[in-house]
């Protein structure tokens, strides 16, 4: 009987087989579109300079029509969520516990205070400007921790609503642009204030948003400044773990409502993977070649995810947001800048 149904093509077996073989091509079409954008923008950034993530975002937005309907939708969604979380998890191979402890208590206090107070400032400034609290939290976390990577990681555990993706895109565009500007301006500030190489490294690592821009700005001054700024920046990246946990706790009621009263998952798998990789890397169990490969894979995942977010967003939606989000992120950046300079000025680092 079952054999007859299979031969007729109207049975459960045929339907199930069609479903299995139709899902994979749908996903991979969208994935290949995002990977192509990532390859193109990486090539442009490597050969002509500029922020790869911002290029990927803008290139993706030109292909917004692919996200409205058609065969690429499933793959674009897959990149924006699953590949994004994989990229964030792999950031753990860039950090060791020894790197954090070697910095001493001063920079750790500066980084922890900077992250906590900048996120609070983001919420307060957003309220003053009449913006959504979620945007204040997201942009504050991105400015305080590690720019676009933090924005993607934090948005992954925030509740989804009609404004969430646009807020993520706004934050990514804002912090990437501000980080690029800071890479040029902040070394000049360090020179005007006559900061020592050590102080300049702490200043740059604790204030510039994205890792790449921190490295670029630090080594503009000296090798010592570049090394210290990179370590301080990685300490900020490590703050992503407690920040994500705090966001999960803060939005637990929204997640429980969405899941019909079920208790929200307190430790998402990508965060667990991040912590495990930090621990394994701290024990020296990851060979340098493997760590470098995983770092490159993380970067490719994040660029691909950004491309997917770009495809899902239109220029028209961004054009109606007004000037307030720009003021919000610029204010958060200025707040963090003055806070860190205050710590340095009072001799706390």
mmCIF file with all atom_site columns, C-alpha atoms in Angstrom, residues 28 31 54 77 103 161 175 183 219 236 243 271 306 325 337 344:
data_model
loop_
_atom_site.group_PDB
_atom_site.id
_atom_site.type_symbol
_atom_site.label_atom_id
_atom_site.label_alt_id
_atom_site.label_comp_id
_atom_site.label_asym_id
_atom_site.label_entity_id
_atom_site.label_seq_id
_atom_site.pdbx_PDB_ins_code
_atom_site.Cartn_x
_atom_site.Cartn_y
_atom_site.Cartn_z
_atom_site.occupancy
_atom_site.B_iso_or_equiv
_atom_site.pdbx_formal_charge
_atom_site.auth_seq_id
_atom_site.auth_comp_id
_atom_site.auth_asym_id
_atom_site.auth_atom_id
_atom_site.pdbx_PDB_model_num
ATOM 1  C CA . UNK A 1 28  ? 21.863 27.977 0.536  1.00 0.00 ? 28  UNK A CA 1
ATOM 2  C CA . UNK A 1 31  ? 23.594 32.068 2.160  1.00 0.00 ? 31  UNK A CA 1
ATOM 3  C CA . UNK A 1 54  ? 30.022 49.022 6.798  1.00 0.00 ? 54  UNK A CA 1
ATOM 4  C CA . UNK A 1 77  ? 17.324 34.679 7.758  1.00 0.00 ? 77  UNK A CA 1
ATOM 5  C CA . UNK A 1 103 ? 46.550 44.292 32.738 1.00 0.00 ? 103 UNK A CA 1
ATOM 6  C CA . UNK A 1 161 ? 9.588  43.398 17.302 1.00 0.00 ? 161 UNK A CA 1
ATOM 7  C CA . UNK A 1 175 ? 29.200 52.731 15.770 1.00 0.00 ? 175 UNK A CA 1
ATOM 8  C CA . UNK A 1 183 ? 40.684 55.833 14.728 1.00 0.00 ? 183 UNK A CA 1
ATOM 9  C CA . UNK A 1 219 ? 50.107 51.046 16.153 1.00 0.00 ? 219 UNK A CA 1
ATOM 10 C CA . UNK A 1 236 ? 36.171 44.995 26.654 1.00 0.00 ? 236 UNK A CA 1
ATOM 11 C CA . UNK A 1 243 ? 26.505 42.120 29.300 1.00 0.00 ? 243 UNK A CA 1
ATOM 12 C CA . UNK A 1 271 ? 27.379 32.454 24.791 1.00 0.00 ? 271 UNK A CA 1
ATOM 13 C CA . UNK A 1 306 ? 25.994 41.978 8.484  1.00 0.00 ? 306 UNK A CA 1
ATOM 14 C CA . UNK A 1 325 ? 19.678 58.178 16.935 1.00 0.00 ? 325 UNK A CA 1
ATOM 15 C CA . UNK A 1 337 ? 35.708 59.404 25.881 1.00 0.00 ? 337 UNK A CA 1
ATOM 16 C CA . UNK A 1 344 ? 43.597 58.775 33.265 1.00 0.00 ? 344 UNK A CA 1
#
